[in-house]
Amino acid sequence: MKYLLTILITIFIVLPLGTFANGTVFGLADKSLGIVQIPYSASGQSRSFELADDDSLHLNYLNPAMWSRLTLTTFSVDAQYRASFASSQYGEDPFRDYANFQGGIVAFPIIRKRLSFGFGLQPVTSMEHAVQDTSRDEGKDFLLIKGGISRALLNLSVNFLGHFGLGLAYEYNFGKVTDRFILEIADFTTNNITFAYEYRFFGHSAAASAYMQFFDNAFTLGALYRTPVLLKAEVVGKSISTVINQGKMVDLTLPAQYNAGVKIRFSDRFSLGGDVIYQDWEKGFTIEDVPNQGFHKKYLRIGGGLEYTASRKRFTDYINQMDWRLGGFYAQQNQTSNGAIINEYGISAGLSLPLQRFRSRIDLSAIVGKRGDLSKTFYEETFFMFGISVVGNELWFINIEE
């Protein structure tokens, strides 16, 4: 139990760093919550698939049904650095980067390889943008938009016959988006005039996940269904105007999510797989039960890759104890820019470095991709992402030599 307590303390120490994922100029239309963020782990990012992954040490971020296979209390904590170089039809060349906590999960077996419980934090949507207008002789205008939504989840997973598992999760969604307009007036000796709206979100959803394995675990299928997210939005104004500052509550609904994945193992070390993720934001995103169409579209992500895992031999060199991954993906984002669909695509790679073999490791990932097309959309981004996951189980805290 003391090992579980140590894990919990570690998780809650890093929680104040926040789970909001920012850093893209897209997703800036009126009443937008930002572009979709799929909460892949670093290992999932590097091979561009995760739903059907059955790694015994790693916690599957997209398919909690896999947690039913656990024999030991296991944890994973993620961080990420993102940088994007954008071009604009307005002549801007914005650059933005950030590094922050990207979530974490703790899961422990109630009955080994049969029943497990877990909880964690994951990002959902994100955006960040700043615009400066210097065309006026009498001053400057600044528009700052930043924020996103995250989810906290509680999940119970059960395994049947060793090759079939189900997971049920309750999810609490929360976050905020801030729209801030600053009016700077030349020769104005007092403070600048600021108008701001802060949208604070909170609401509920549920998810059901499953996996099945065939042919002595050589072929694995994974799936997840997430119910529509029922959100309350508290709109709070912060300005010199008492009219703007009057708060109000608004009901929102985020669309259901459908995930499916496959993994094929060709040998003890070599496998490949793929994921498909779908959401209908065009009809499923509503404000006060009215579909917010126009700039919202269907979200689709298709990814796949291959993995060469560590040798299971007891005595082998360090290189053969590492995992190697390579992948690629294509996504159609959940909204438009200049009336055009925002497409993104990229390639990924990564590896795993064991800290203590079969007990703990560090997963590293790198992605380079492109989002948007300047001939069609207002912006075009080239983005880089570097991720790290620290993964371990309770044996990490035990000195076997004692």
Tab-separated table of C-alpha atoms in Angstrom, residues 14-398:
chain	number	residue	atom	x	y	z
A	14	VAL	CA	2.539	17.460	-10.928
A	15	LEU	CA	-1.205	18.141	-11.270
A	16	PRO	CA	-0.905	21.904	-10.572
A	17	LEU	CA	1.105	22.233	-13.781
A	18	GLY	CA	-2.228	21.876	-15.586
A	19	THR	CA	-3.525	19.675	-18.370
A	20	PHE	CA	-4.516	22.361	-20.855
A	21	ALA	CA	-2.824	21.748	-24.191
A	22	ASN	CA	-2.291	24.990	-26.117
A	23	GLY	CA	-0.165	26.129	-29.007
A	24	THR	CA	-2.049	26.303	-32.327
A	25	VAL	CA	-3.537	29.211	-34.278
A	26	PHE	CA	-6.416	27.060	-35.513
A	27	GLY	CA	-9.758	26.714	-33.789
A	28	LEU	CA	-10.404	30.438	-33.444
A	29	ALA	CA	-13.937	30.719	-34.804
A	30	ASP	CA	-16.730	32.139	-32.664
A	31	LYS	CA	-17.790	29.824	-29.815
A	32	SER	CA	-14.959	27.424	-30.602
A	33	LEU	CA	-13.383	25.142	-28.003
A	34	GLY	CA	-10.248	24.584	-30.056
A	35	ILE	CA	-9.072	21.677	-32.173
A	36	VAL	CA	-9.374	18.091	-30.974
A	37	GLN	CA	-6.519	16.608	-28.939
A	38	ILE	CA	-6.348	12.794	-28.885
A	39	PRO	CA	-4.716	11.754	-25.578
A	40	TYR	CA	-2.109	9.337	-26.893
A	41	SER	CA	0.708	8.250	-24.625
A	42	ALA	CA	4.256	8.875	-25.834
A	43	SER	CA	4.496	5.287	-27.089
A	44	GLY	CA	1.125	5.605	-28.842
A	45	GLN	CA	2.174	8.878	-30.453
A	46	SER	CA	5.395	7.414	-31.776
A	47	ARG	CA	3.697	4.504	-33.587
A	48	SER	CA	0.429	6.439	-34.277
A	49	PHE	CA	-1.815	3.721	-32.846
A	50	GLU	CA	-2.827	2.579	-29.372
A	51	LEU	CA	-6.379	1.196	-29.165
A	52	ALA	CA	-5.383	-2.458	-29.616
A	53	ASP	CA	-1.990	-2.267	-27.903
A	54	ASP	CA	-1.561	-4.914	-25.189
A	55	ASP	CA	1.785	-3.893	-23.681
A	56	SER	CA	1.969	-5.493	-20.225
A	57	LEU	CA	3.777	-2.543	-18.596
A	58	HIS	CA	2.294	0.440	-20.423
A	59	LEU	CA	-1.217	1.697	-19.566
A	60	ASN	CA	-3.339	2.019	-22.697
A	61	TYR	CA	-4.588	5.639	-22.767
A	62	LEU	CA	-7.285	5.094	-25.414
A	63	ASN	CA	-8.630	1.708	-24.316
A	64	PRO	CA	-8.971	1.273	-20.528
A	65	ALA	CA	-10.393	-2.225	-21.046
A	66	MET	CA	-6.746	-3.295	-21.432
A	67	TRP	CA	-6.150	-2.412	-17.771
A	68	SER	CA	-8.019	-5.594	-16.815
A	69	ARG	CA	-4.845	-7.531	-17.665
A	70	LEU	CA	-2.831	-5.904	-14.860
A	71	THR	CA	-1.063	-7.937	-12.204
A	72	LEU	CA	0.579	-4.982	-10.413
A	73	THR	CA	-0.273	-1.375	-9.589
A	74	THR	CA	0.924	0.618	-12.605
A	75	PHE	CA	1.255	4.322	-13.348
A	76	SER	CA	2.135	6.575	-16.264
A	77	VAL	CA	2.831	10.331	-16.308
A	78	ASP	CA	3.195	12.333	-19.527
A	79	ALA	CA	4.735	15.645	-20.540
A	80	GLN	CA	5.037	17.233	-23.955
A	81	TYR	CA	6.772	20.048	-25.810
A	82	ARG	CA	5.118	21.515	-28.916
A	83	ALA	CA	6.308	24.148	-31.345
A	84	SER	CA	4.519	25.471	-34.415
A	85	PHE	CA	5.631	27.762	-37.219
A	86	ALA	CA	2.637	29.308	-38.978
A	87	SER	CA	2.071	31.346	-42.116
A	88	SER	CA	-0.976	33.557	-42.555
A	89	GLN	CA	-2.948	35.101	-45.393
A	90	TYR	CA	-2.676	38.313	-43.367
A	91	GLY	CA	1.112	38.368	-43.652
A	92	GLU	CA	1.751	37.136	-40.107
A	93	ASP	CA	4.320	34.460	-39.332
A	94	PRO	CA	3.430	33.518	-35.758
A	95	PHE	CA	5.564	31.102	-33.763
A	96	ARG	CA	4.398	29.561	-30.526
A	97	ASP	CA	5.673	26.827	-28.292
A	98	TYR	CA	4.943	25.417	-24.876
A	99	ALA	CA	5.813	22.523	-22.610
A	100	ASN	CA	3.522	21.161	-19.927
A	101	PHE	CA	2.001	18.197	-18.157
A	102	GLN	CA	-0.157	16.145	-20.542
A	103	GLY	CA	-1.966	13.930	-18.087
A	104	GLY	CA	-1.357	10.764	-16.167
A	105	ILE	CA	-3.016	7.509	-15.137
A	106	VAL	CA	-2.834	5.178	-12.140
A	107	ALA	CA	-4.431	1.716	-12.253
A	108	PHE	CA	-4.312	-1.202	-9.842
A	109	PRO	CA	-5.653	-4.755	-9.943
A	110	ILE	CA	-8.482	-5.673	-7.599
A	111	ILE	CA	-8.261	-9.263	-8.851
A	112	ARG	CA	-5.075	-9.933	-10.788
A	113	LYS	CA	-5.649	-10.314	-14.549
A	114	ARG	CA	-9.407	-10.150	-13.971
A	115	LEU	CA	-10.598	-6.877	-12.425
A	116	SER	CA	-8.849	-3.489	-12.256
A	117	PHE	CA	-9.656	0.076	-11.237
A	118	GLY	CA	-7.916	3.196	-12.508
A	119	PHE	CA	-8.143	6.964	-12.712
A	120	GLY	CA	-6.369	9.780	-14.535
A	121	LEU	CA	-6.349	13.082	-16.403
A	122	GLN	CA	-6.339	13.671	-20.187
A	123	PRO	CA	-6.509	16.687	-22.558
A	124	VAL	CA	-9.546	17.031	-24.869
A	125	THR	CA	-9.318	20.277	-26.918
A	126	SER	CA	-6.889	23.202	-27.122
A	127	MET	CA	-6.118	26.554	-28.729
A	128	GLU	CA	-3.936	29.621	-28.272
A	129	HIS	CA	-3.712	32.728	-30.442
A	130	ALA	CA	-2.640	36.366	-30.254
A	131	VAL	CA	-3.347	39.057	-32.862
A	132	GLN	CA	-2.033	42.617	-32.902
A	133	ASP	CA	-3.653	45.304	-35.076
A	134	THR	CA	-1.445	48.371	-35.614
A	135	SER	CA	-3.402	49.895	-38.497
A	136	ARG	CA	-4.960	52.613	-36.342
A	137	ASP	CA	-2.999	55.852	-35.894
A	138	GLU	CA	-4.454	56.427	-32.461
A	139	GLY	CA	-3.273	53.162	-30.926
A	140	LYS	CA	-3.139	49.373	-31.130
A	141	ASP	CA	-5.588	46.517	-30.645
A	142	PHE	CA	-4.673	43.136	-29.173
A	143	LEU	CA	-6.784	39.958	-29.253
A	144	LEU	CA	-5.714	37.058	-27.027
A	145	ILE	CA	-7.517	33.693	-27.072
A	146	LYS	CA	-6.293	30.784	-24.993
A	147	GLY	CA	-7.576	27.665	-23.288
A	148	GLY	CA	-9.070	24.224	-23.692
A	149	ILE	CA	-10.862	21.356	-22.009
A	150	SER	CA	-9.519	18.360	-20.083
A	151	ARG	CA	-11.132	15.299	-18.535
A	152	ALA	CA	-10.712	13.369	-15.300
A	153	LEU	CA	-11.769	9.732	-15.502
A	154	LEU	CA	-12.583	6.802	-13.227
A	155	ASN	CA	-12.578	3.385	-14.896
A	156	LEU	CA	-13.418	-0.186	-13.929
A	157	SER	CA	-12.174	-2.968	-16.234
A	158	VAL	CA	-12.983	-6.677	-16.219
A	159	ASN	CA	-11.384	-9.537	-18.149
A	160	PHE	CA	-13.210	-12.635	-19.397
A	161	LEU	CA	-11.352	-15.864	-20.258
A	162	GLY	CA	-8.075	-13.967	-20.667
A	163	HIS	CA	-8.778	-12.829	-24.233
A	164	PHE	CA	-11.764	-10.503	-23.898
A	165	GLY	CA	-12.058	-7.396	-21.743
A	166	LEU	CA	-14.531	-4.600	-21.050
A	167	GLY	CA	-14.094	-1.207	-19.426
A	168	LEU	CA	-16.632	1.316	-18.124
A	169	ALA	CA	-15.596	4.864	-17.250
A	170	TYR	CA	-17.152	7.960	-15.737
A	171	GLU	CA	-15.578	11.200	-16.988
A	172	TYR	CA	-15.694	14.692	-15.504
A	173	ASN	CA	-14.842	17.342	-18.109
A	174	PHE	CA	-13.542	20.766	-17.124
A	175	GLY	CA	-11.574	23.730	-18.446
A	176	LYS	CA	-11.764	27.303	-19.607
A	177	VAL	CA	-11.255	29.486	-22.671
A	178	THR	CA	-10.400	33.173	-22.292
A	179	ASP	CA	-11.122	35.788	-24.975
A	180	ARG	CA	-9.301	39.013	-24.149
A	181	PHE	CA	-9.443	42.214	-26.210
A	182	ILE	CA	-7.030	45.006	-25.226
A	183	LEU	CA	-7.443	48.510	-26.604
A	184	GLU	CA	-4.259	50.571	-26.344
A	185	ILE	CA	-4.864	54.279	-27.012
A	186	ALA	CA	-2.012	56.612	-27.944
A	187	ASP	CA	-1.338	59.376	-25.386
A	188	PHE	CA	-3.692	57.660	-22.960
A	189	THR	CA	-1.922	58.000	-19.620
A	190	THR	CA	-4.044	55.557	-17.602
A	191	ASN	CA	-4.398	51.790	-17.984
A	192	ASN	CA	-5.337	50.237	-21.312
A	193	ILE	CA	-8.989	49.348	-21.865
A	194	THR	CA	-9.549	45.600	-21.578
A	195	PHE	CA	-12.644	43.565	-22.431
A	196	ALA	CA	-12.534	39.872	-21.580
A	197	TYR	CA	-14.835	36.880	-21.516
A	198	GLU	CA	-13.901	33.783	-19.552
A	199	TYR	CA	-15.780	30.605	-20.439
A	200	ARG	CA	-15.578	28.064	-17.612
A	201	PHE	CA	-16.674	24.565	-18.557
A	202	PHE	CA	-17.743	21.615	-16.445
A	203	GLY	CA	-19.789	18.541	-17.289
A	204	HIS	CA	-20.072	14.791	-17.568
A	205	SER	CA	-19.648	11.899	-19.980
A	206	ALA	CA	-19.130	8.138	-19.927
A	207	ALA	CA	-17.103	5.699	-21.997
A	208	ALA	CA	-17.243	1.981	-22.758
A	209	SER	CA	-14.154	0.194	-24.079
A	210	ALA	CA	-13.411	-3.360	-25.171
A	211	TYR	CA	-10.753	-5.624	-26.654
A	212	MET	CA	-10.617	-9.126	-28.103
A	213	GLN	CA	-7.605	-11.298	-28.956
A	214	PHE	CA	-7.404	-14.190	-31.404
A	215	PHE	CA	-4.866	-16.784	-32.612
A	216	ASP	CA	-2.826	-16.940	-29.421
A	217	ASN	CA	-2.857	-13.108	-29.088
A	218	ALA	CA	-1.433	-12.615	-32.585
A	219	PHE	CA	-4.463	-10.549	-33.633
A	220	THR	CA	-6.017	-7.923	-31.332
A	221	LEU	CA	-9.041	-5.681	-31.824
A	222	GLY	CA	-9.789	-2.660	-29.650
A	223	ALA	CA	-12.698	-0.227	-29.499
A	224	LEU	CA	-14.091	2.633	-27.425
A	225	TYR	CA	-17.385	4.506	-27.453
A	226	ARG	CA	-17.677	7.817	-25.606
A	227	THR	CA	-21.112	9.298	-24.974
A	228	PRO	CA	-21.876	12.927	-25.866
A	229	VAL	CA	-20.311	15.267	-23.311
A	230	LEU	CA	-22.952	17.315	-21.479
A	231	LEU	CA	-21.343	20.600	-20.474
A	232	LYS	CA	-22.321	23.697	-18.555
A	233	ALA	CA	-20.512	26.869	-19.572
A	234	GLU	CA	-20.320	29.745	-17.131
A	235	VAL	CA	-19.652	32.927	-19.102
A	236	VAL	CA	-17.981	35.611	-16.986
A	237	GLY	CA	-17.072	39.080	-18.219
A	238	LYS	CA	-14.098	41.036	-16.904
A	239	SER	CA	-14.070	44.659	-18.033
A	240	ILE	CA	-14.971	48.221	-17.062
A	241	SER	CA	-18.507	47.553	-18.316
A	242	THR	CA	-21.076	46.219	-15.837
A	243	VAL	CA	-23.146	44.934	-18.780
A	244	ILE	CA	-20.288	42.774	-20.097
A	245	ASN	CA	-19.476	41.562	-16.582
A	246	GLN	CA	-22.921	40.045	-16.054
A	247	GLY	CA	-22.432	36.279	-15.934
A	248	LYS	CA	-24.697	33.627	-17.421
A	249	MET	CA	-24.906	29.843	-17.789
A	250	VAL	CA	-25.095	28.079	-21.153
A	251	ASP	CA	-25.708	24.389	-21.960
A	252	LEU	CA	-23.363	22.748	-24.479
A	253	THR	CA	-23.039	19.256	-25.905
A	254	LEU	CA	-19.866	17.792	-27.409
A	255	PRO	CA	-20.332	14.934	-29.895
A	256	ALA	CA	-20.011	11.231	-29.196
A	257	GLN	CA	-16.696	9.597	-30.100
A	258	TYR	CA	-16.143	6.293	-31.915
A	259	ASN	CA	-12.706	4.647	-31.794
A	260	ALA	CA	-11.537	1.374	-33.345
A	261	GLY	CA	-8.098	-0.186	-33.661
A	262	VAL	CA	-6.226	-3.319	-34.661
A	263	LYS	CA	-2.825	-4.826	-33.890
A	264	ILE	CA	-1.176	-7.736	-35.698
A	265	ARG	CA	1.787	-9.460	-34.081
A	266	PHE	CA	4.031	-11.197	-36.625
A	267	SER	CA	6.584	-12.440	-34.090
A	268	ASP	CA	7.519	-12.020	-30.442
A	269	ARG	CA	9.112	-8.679	-31.305
A	270	PHE	CA	7.562	-7.277	-34.492
A	271	SER	CA	4.004	-5.943	-34.850
A	272	LEU	CA	1.986	-3.329	-36.709
A	273	GLY	CA	-1.370	-1.696	-36.110
A	274	GLY	CA	-3.724	1.171	-36.783
A	275	ASP	CA	-6.449	3.377	-35.267
A	276	VAL	CA	-9.539	5.151	-36.609
A	277	ILE	CA	-11.179	7.901	-34.523
A	278	TYR	CA	-14.390	9.692	-35.503
A	279	GLN	CA	-16.635	12.476	-34.125
A	280	ASP	CA	-19.471	14.376	-35.805
A	281	TRP	CA	-18.901	17.952	-34.629
A	282	GLU	CA	-21.090	19.318	-37.425
A	283	LYS	CA	-24.274	17.914	-35.871
A	284	GLY	CA	-23.103	16.786	-32.443
A	285	PHE	CA	-21.763	20.101	-31.096
A	286	THR	CA	-24.761	22.056	-29.823
A	287	ILE	CA	-25.314	25.249	-27.835
A	288	GLU	CA	-28.663	25.328	-26.021
A	289	ASP	CA	-29.638	22.228	-28.086
A	290	VAL	CA	-29.033	24.057	-31.385
A	291	PRO	CA	-26.337	22.527	-33.666
A	292	ASN	CA	-23.505	25.013	-34.079
A	293	GLN	CA	-22.914	24.309	-37.752
A	294	GLY	CA	-21.044	26.448	-40.260
A	295	PHE	CA	-17.440	26.218	-39.132
A	296	HIS	CA	-17.693	22.822	-37.398
A	297	LYS	CA	-17.140	19.637	-39.409
A	298	LYS	CA	-16.744	15.921	-38.854
A	299	TYR	CA	-13.491	14.945	-37.134
A	300	LEU	CA	-11.584	11.938	-38.497
A	301	ARG	CA	-8.154	10.603	-37.632
A	302	ILE	CA	-6.476	7.601	-39.264
A	303	GLY	CA	-3.092	6.477	-37.997
A	304	GLY	CA	-0.865	3.449	-38.192
A	305	GLY	CA	2.647	2.223	-37.672
A	306	LEU	CA	4.959	-0.552	-36.610
A	307	GLU	CA	6.811	-1.526	-33.462
A	308	TYR	CA	9.895	-3.610	-32.729
A	309	THR	CA	9.836	-4.502	-29.043
A	310	ALA	CA	12.518	-5.529	-26.582
A	311	SER	CA	13.955	-9.016	-26.453
A	312	ARG	CA	12.527	-11.269	-23.740
A	313	LYS	CA	15.858	-13.001	-23.190
A	314	ARG	CA	17.022	-12.710	-19.618
A	315	PHE	CA	20.587	-11.776	-20.524
A	316	THR	CA	20.962	-9.370	-23.435
A	317	ASP	CA	22.589	-6.024	-24.153
A	318	TYR	CA	20.849	-2.693	-23.507
A	319	ILE	CA	20.039	-2.035	-27.179
A	320	ASN	CA	17.992	-5.233	-27.318
A	321	GLN	CA	16.087	-4.126	-24.208
A	322	MET	CA	14.704	-1.082	-26.053
A	323	ASP	CA	11.467	-0.714	-28.045
A	324	TRP	CA	11.518	1.035	-31.452
A	325	ARG	CA	8.501	2.627	-33.157
A	326	LEU	CA	7.586	4.372	-36.409
A	327	GLY	CA	4.225	5.648	-37.662
A	328	GLY	CA	2.192	8.157	-39.607
A	329	PHE	CA	-1.256	9.748	-39.456
A	330	TYR	CA	-3.830	11.839	-41.295
A	331	ALA	CA	-6.565	13.890	-39.615
A	332	GLN	CA	-9.446	16.065	-40.680
A	333	GLN	CA	-9.958	18.567	-37.871
A	334	ASN	CA	-13.289	19.357	-36.246
A	335	GLN	CA	-13.710	22.801	-37.833
A	336	THR	CA	-12.971	24.885	-40.894
A	337	SER	CA	-10.777	27.871	-41.695
A	338	ASN	CA	-11.882	30.269	-44.427
A	339	GLY	CA	-14.671	27.787	-45.139
A	340	ALA	CA	-12.181	25.006	-45.955
A	341	ILE	CA	-11.528	21.789	-44.055
A	342	ILE	CA	-8.389	21.823	-41.895
A	343	ASN	CA	-6.349	18.759	-42.819
A	344	GLU	CA	-3.291	17.661	-40.882
A	345	TYR	CA	-0.805	14.883	-41.408
A	346	GLY	CA	2.560	13.846	-40.073
A	347	ILE	CA	5.092	11.148	-39.316
A	348	SER	CA	6.137	9.873	-35.915
A	349	ALA	CA	8.969	7.926	-34.326
A	350	GLY	CA	10.083	6.950	-30.860
A	351	LEU	CA	11.680	4.466	-28.521
A	352	SER	CA	11.504	3.114	-24.979
A	353	LEU	CA	14.420	3.198	-22.557
A	354	PRO	CA	14.169	0.711	-19.671
A	355	LEU	CA	15.029	2.096	-16.248
A	356	GLN	CA	14.546	-1.208	-14.452
A	357	ARG	CA	13.772	-4.020	-16.837
A	358	PHE	CA	10.123	-5.179	-16.815
A	359	ARG	CA	9.424	-2.696	-13.990
A	360	SER	CA	9.868	0.844	-15.299
A	361	ARG	CA	10.849	2.709	-18.434
A	362	ILE	CA	10.831	6.046	-20.241
A	363	ASP	CA	8.926	6.321	-23.532
A	364	LEU	CA	10.069	9.030	-25.958
A	365	SER	CA	8.219	10.256	-29.053
A	366	ALA	CA	8.775	12.797	-31.824
A	367	ILE	CA	6.286	14.035	-34.425
A	368	VAL	CA	6.626	16.420	-37.342
A	369	GLY	CA	3.518	17.417	-39.237
A	370	LYS	CA	1.600	20.003	-41.192
A	371	ARG	CA	-1.801	21.517	-40.474
A	372	GLY	CA	-3.821	23.574	-42.967
A	373	ASP	CA	-3.143	24.755	-46.526
A	374	LEU	CA	-2.469	28.451	-47.138
A	375	SER	CA	-4.100	28.276	-50.566
A	376	LYS	CA	-7.378	27.301	-48.866
A	377	THR	CA	-7.235	28.144	-45.148
A	378	PHE	CA	-6.337	31.349	-43.306
A	379	TYR	CA	-3.281	29.701	-41.750
A	380	GLU	CA	-0.790	26.944	-42.419
A	381	GLU	CA	1.250	25.384	-39.637
A	382	THR	CA	4.291	23.180	-39.474
A	383	PHE	CA	4.402	21.656	-36.014
A	384	PHE	CA	6.811	19.590	-33.960
A	385	MET	CA	5.954	17.558	-30.890
A	386	PHE	CA	8.243	15.810	-28.435
A	387	GLY	CA	6.657	13.627	-25.783
A	388	ILE	CA	7.852	11.706	-22.760
A	389	SER	CA	6.072	9.145	-20.598
A	390	VAL	CA	7.439	7.770	-17.360
A	391	VAL	CA	5.914	4.325	-16.914
A	392	GLY	CA	6.321	1.980	-13.981
A	393	ASN	CA	4.709	-0.444	-11.582
A	394	GLU	CA	5.002	-1.032	-7.862
A	395	LEU	CA	8.098	-3.227	-8.304
A	396	TRP	CA	9.985	-0.006	-9.133
A	397	PHE	CA	9.902	0.777	-5.395
A	398	ILE	CA	11.202	-2.602	-4.281
